[in-house]
Coordinates of C-alpha atoms and ligand atoms in Angstrom, one line a residue:
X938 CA 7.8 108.0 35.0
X939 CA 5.6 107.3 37.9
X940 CA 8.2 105.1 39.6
X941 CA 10.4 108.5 39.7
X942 CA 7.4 110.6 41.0
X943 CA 6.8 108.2 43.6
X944 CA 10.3 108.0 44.7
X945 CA 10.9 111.7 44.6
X946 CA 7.8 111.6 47.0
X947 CA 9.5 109.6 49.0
X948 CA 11.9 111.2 49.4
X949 CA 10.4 114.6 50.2
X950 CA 8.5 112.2 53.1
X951 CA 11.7 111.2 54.3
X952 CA 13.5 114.2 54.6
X953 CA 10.0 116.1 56.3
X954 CA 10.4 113.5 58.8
X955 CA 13.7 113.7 59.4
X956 CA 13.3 117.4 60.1
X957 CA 10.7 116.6 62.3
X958 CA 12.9 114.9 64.4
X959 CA 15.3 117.7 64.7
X960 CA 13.0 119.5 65.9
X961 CA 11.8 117.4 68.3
X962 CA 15.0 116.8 69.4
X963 CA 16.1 120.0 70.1
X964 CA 13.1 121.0 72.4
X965 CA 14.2 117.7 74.4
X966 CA 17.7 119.0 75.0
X967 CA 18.1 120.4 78.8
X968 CA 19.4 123.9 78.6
X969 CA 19.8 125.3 82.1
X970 CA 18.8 128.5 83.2
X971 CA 19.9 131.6 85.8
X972 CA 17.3 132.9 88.1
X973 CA 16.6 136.4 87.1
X974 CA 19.2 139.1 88.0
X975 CA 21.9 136.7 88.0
X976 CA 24.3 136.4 84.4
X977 CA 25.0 133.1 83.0
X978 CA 28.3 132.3 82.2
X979 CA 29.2 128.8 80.8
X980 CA 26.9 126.4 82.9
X981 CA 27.3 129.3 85.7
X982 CA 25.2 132.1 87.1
X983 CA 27.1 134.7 88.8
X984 CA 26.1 137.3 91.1
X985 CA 27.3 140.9 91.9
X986 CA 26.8 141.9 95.9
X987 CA 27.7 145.6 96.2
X988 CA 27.6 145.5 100.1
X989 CA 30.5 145.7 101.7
X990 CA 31.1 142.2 103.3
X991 CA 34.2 140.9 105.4
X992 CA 34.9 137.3 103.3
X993 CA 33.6 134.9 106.0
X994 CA 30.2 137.2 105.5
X995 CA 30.8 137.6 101.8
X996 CA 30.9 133.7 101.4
X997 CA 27.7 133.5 104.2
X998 CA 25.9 136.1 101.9
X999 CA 26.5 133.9 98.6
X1000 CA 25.3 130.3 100.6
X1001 CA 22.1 131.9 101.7
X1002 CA 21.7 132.3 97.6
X1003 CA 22.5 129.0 96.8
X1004 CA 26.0 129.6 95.9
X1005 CA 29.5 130.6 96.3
X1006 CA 32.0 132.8 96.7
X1007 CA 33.1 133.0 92.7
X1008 CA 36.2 130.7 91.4
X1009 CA 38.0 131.5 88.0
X1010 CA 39.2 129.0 86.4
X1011 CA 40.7 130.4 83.0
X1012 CA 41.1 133.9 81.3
X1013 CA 37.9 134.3 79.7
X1014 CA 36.1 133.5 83.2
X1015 CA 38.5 136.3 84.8
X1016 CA 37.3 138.8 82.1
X1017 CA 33.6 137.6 82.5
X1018 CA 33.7 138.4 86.3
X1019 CA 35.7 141.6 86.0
X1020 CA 32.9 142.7 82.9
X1021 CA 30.1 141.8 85.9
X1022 CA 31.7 143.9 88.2
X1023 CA 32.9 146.9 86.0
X1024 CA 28.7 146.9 84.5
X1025 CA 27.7 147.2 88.5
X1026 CA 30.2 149.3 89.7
X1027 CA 32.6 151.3 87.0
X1028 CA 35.8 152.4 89.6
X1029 CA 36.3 148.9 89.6
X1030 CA 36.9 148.1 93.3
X1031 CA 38.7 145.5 94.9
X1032 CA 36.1 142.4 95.1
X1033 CA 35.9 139.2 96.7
X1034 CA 36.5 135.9 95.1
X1035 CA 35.9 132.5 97.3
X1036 CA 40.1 132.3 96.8
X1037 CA 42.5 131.6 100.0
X1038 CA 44.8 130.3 102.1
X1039 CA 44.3 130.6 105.4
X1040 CA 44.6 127.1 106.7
X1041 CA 48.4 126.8 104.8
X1042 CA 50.5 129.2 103.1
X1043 CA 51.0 127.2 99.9
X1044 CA 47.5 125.8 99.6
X1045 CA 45.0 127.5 98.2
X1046 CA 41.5 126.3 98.0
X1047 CA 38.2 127.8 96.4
X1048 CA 35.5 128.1 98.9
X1049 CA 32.9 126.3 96.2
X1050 CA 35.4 123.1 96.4
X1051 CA 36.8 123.4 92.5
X1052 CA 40.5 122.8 91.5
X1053 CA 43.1 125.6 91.9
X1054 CA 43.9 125.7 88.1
X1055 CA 44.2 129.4 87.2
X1056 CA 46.0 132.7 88.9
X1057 CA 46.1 135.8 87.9
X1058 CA 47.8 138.0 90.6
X1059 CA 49.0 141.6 90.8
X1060 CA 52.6 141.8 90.8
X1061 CA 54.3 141.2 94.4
X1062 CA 51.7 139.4 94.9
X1063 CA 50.4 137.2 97.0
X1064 CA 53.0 138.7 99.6
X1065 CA 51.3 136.9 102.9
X1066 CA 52.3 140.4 105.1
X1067 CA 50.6 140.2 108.2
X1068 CA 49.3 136.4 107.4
X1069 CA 46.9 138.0 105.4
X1070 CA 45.2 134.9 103.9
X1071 CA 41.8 135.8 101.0
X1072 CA 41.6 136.9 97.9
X1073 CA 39.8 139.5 95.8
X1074 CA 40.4 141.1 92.2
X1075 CA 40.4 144.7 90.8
X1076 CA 43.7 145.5 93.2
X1077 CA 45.9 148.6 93.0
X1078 CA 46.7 149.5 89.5
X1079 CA 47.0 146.2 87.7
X1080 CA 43.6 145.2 88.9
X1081 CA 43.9 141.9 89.0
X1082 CA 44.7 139.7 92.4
X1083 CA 45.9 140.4 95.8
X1084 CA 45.6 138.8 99.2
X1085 CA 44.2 140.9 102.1
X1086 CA 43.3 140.3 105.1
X1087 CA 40.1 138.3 105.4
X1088 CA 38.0 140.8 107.8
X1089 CA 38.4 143.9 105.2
X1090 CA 35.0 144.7 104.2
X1091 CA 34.6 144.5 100.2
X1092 CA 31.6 143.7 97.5
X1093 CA 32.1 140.5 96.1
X1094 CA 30.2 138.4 93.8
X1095 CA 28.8 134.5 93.9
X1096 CA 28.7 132.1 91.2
X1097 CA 26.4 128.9 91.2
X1098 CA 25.4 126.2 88.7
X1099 CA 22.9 127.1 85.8
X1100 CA 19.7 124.6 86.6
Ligands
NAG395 C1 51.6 143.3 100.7 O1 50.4 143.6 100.0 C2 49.6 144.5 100.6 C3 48.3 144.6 99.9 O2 47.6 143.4 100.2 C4 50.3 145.9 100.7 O3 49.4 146.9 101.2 C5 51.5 145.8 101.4 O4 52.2 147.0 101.4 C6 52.4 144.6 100.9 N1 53.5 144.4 101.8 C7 54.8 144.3 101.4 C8 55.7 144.0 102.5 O5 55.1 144.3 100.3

């Protein structure tokens, strides 16, 4: 009968421990953060600029923060950055993203470096007129991606790693 308390015991020990450890563990684990103001996303922090910025600017604007020019990489990332814009600015205007072309018609590059993996243009779109050569979202009525010429002035928003 003793035996049994003193292995129940032991047991209790061993599992306090254990959860011990758990907790210990956890507070170890990295999570990384967003300065305040800016929404995390994934392992991003994204960034609505309401000021009217050519893209060159736009892109300028988001460096001096630390960041980019925002790329999208899948659908849930689209409706992340479309939710950011519609919460700062419900008409939902076209907006910059860190998306073009300019160097060759066929190559698209995202100004923060990342993989062109993910499109998600308006129809008849991207139609080049006038070598017209960024991107922004939130175009016409379809809303979603159109190229423009890169001096029109629009808000846009930037998109860095969480740290
Ligand atoms: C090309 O797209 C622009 C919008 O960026 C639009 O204003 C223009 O009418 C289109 N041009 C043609 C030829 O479809």
């Amino acid at each position: 009968m003793v035996r049994v308390t003193q292995m129940s015991l032991l047991f209790v020990l061993v599992m306090v421990s254990s959860a011990f450890e758990k907790t210990n563990g956890q507070k170890n684990v990295f999570r990384p953060r967003c300065p305040v103001g800016w929404t995390k996303y994934n392992e991003h922090c994204i960034f609505y600029v309401s000021q009217a910025l050519d893209w060159a600017a736009a892109e300028a604007n988001c460096l001096v923060l630390g960041a980019h020019l925002v790329s999208i990489h899948s659908e849930s990332e689209y409706r992340m950055v479309k939710a950011l814009i519609h919460a700062h600015d419900p008409s939902d205007k076209p907006t910059w993203l860190g998306l073009s072309n300019c160097q060759k018609r066929d190559s698209w590059f995202w100004s923060d470096g990342s993989k062109f993996d993910y499109s998600k243009w308006n129809k008849e779109e991207p139609n080049h007129s006038n070598g017209e050569c960024c991107v922004n979202l939130n175009w016409d009525n379809q809303k979603n991606w159109n190229d423009m010429p890169c001096n029109a002035a629009h808000p846009s928003v930037c998109s860095k790693k969480a740290a």
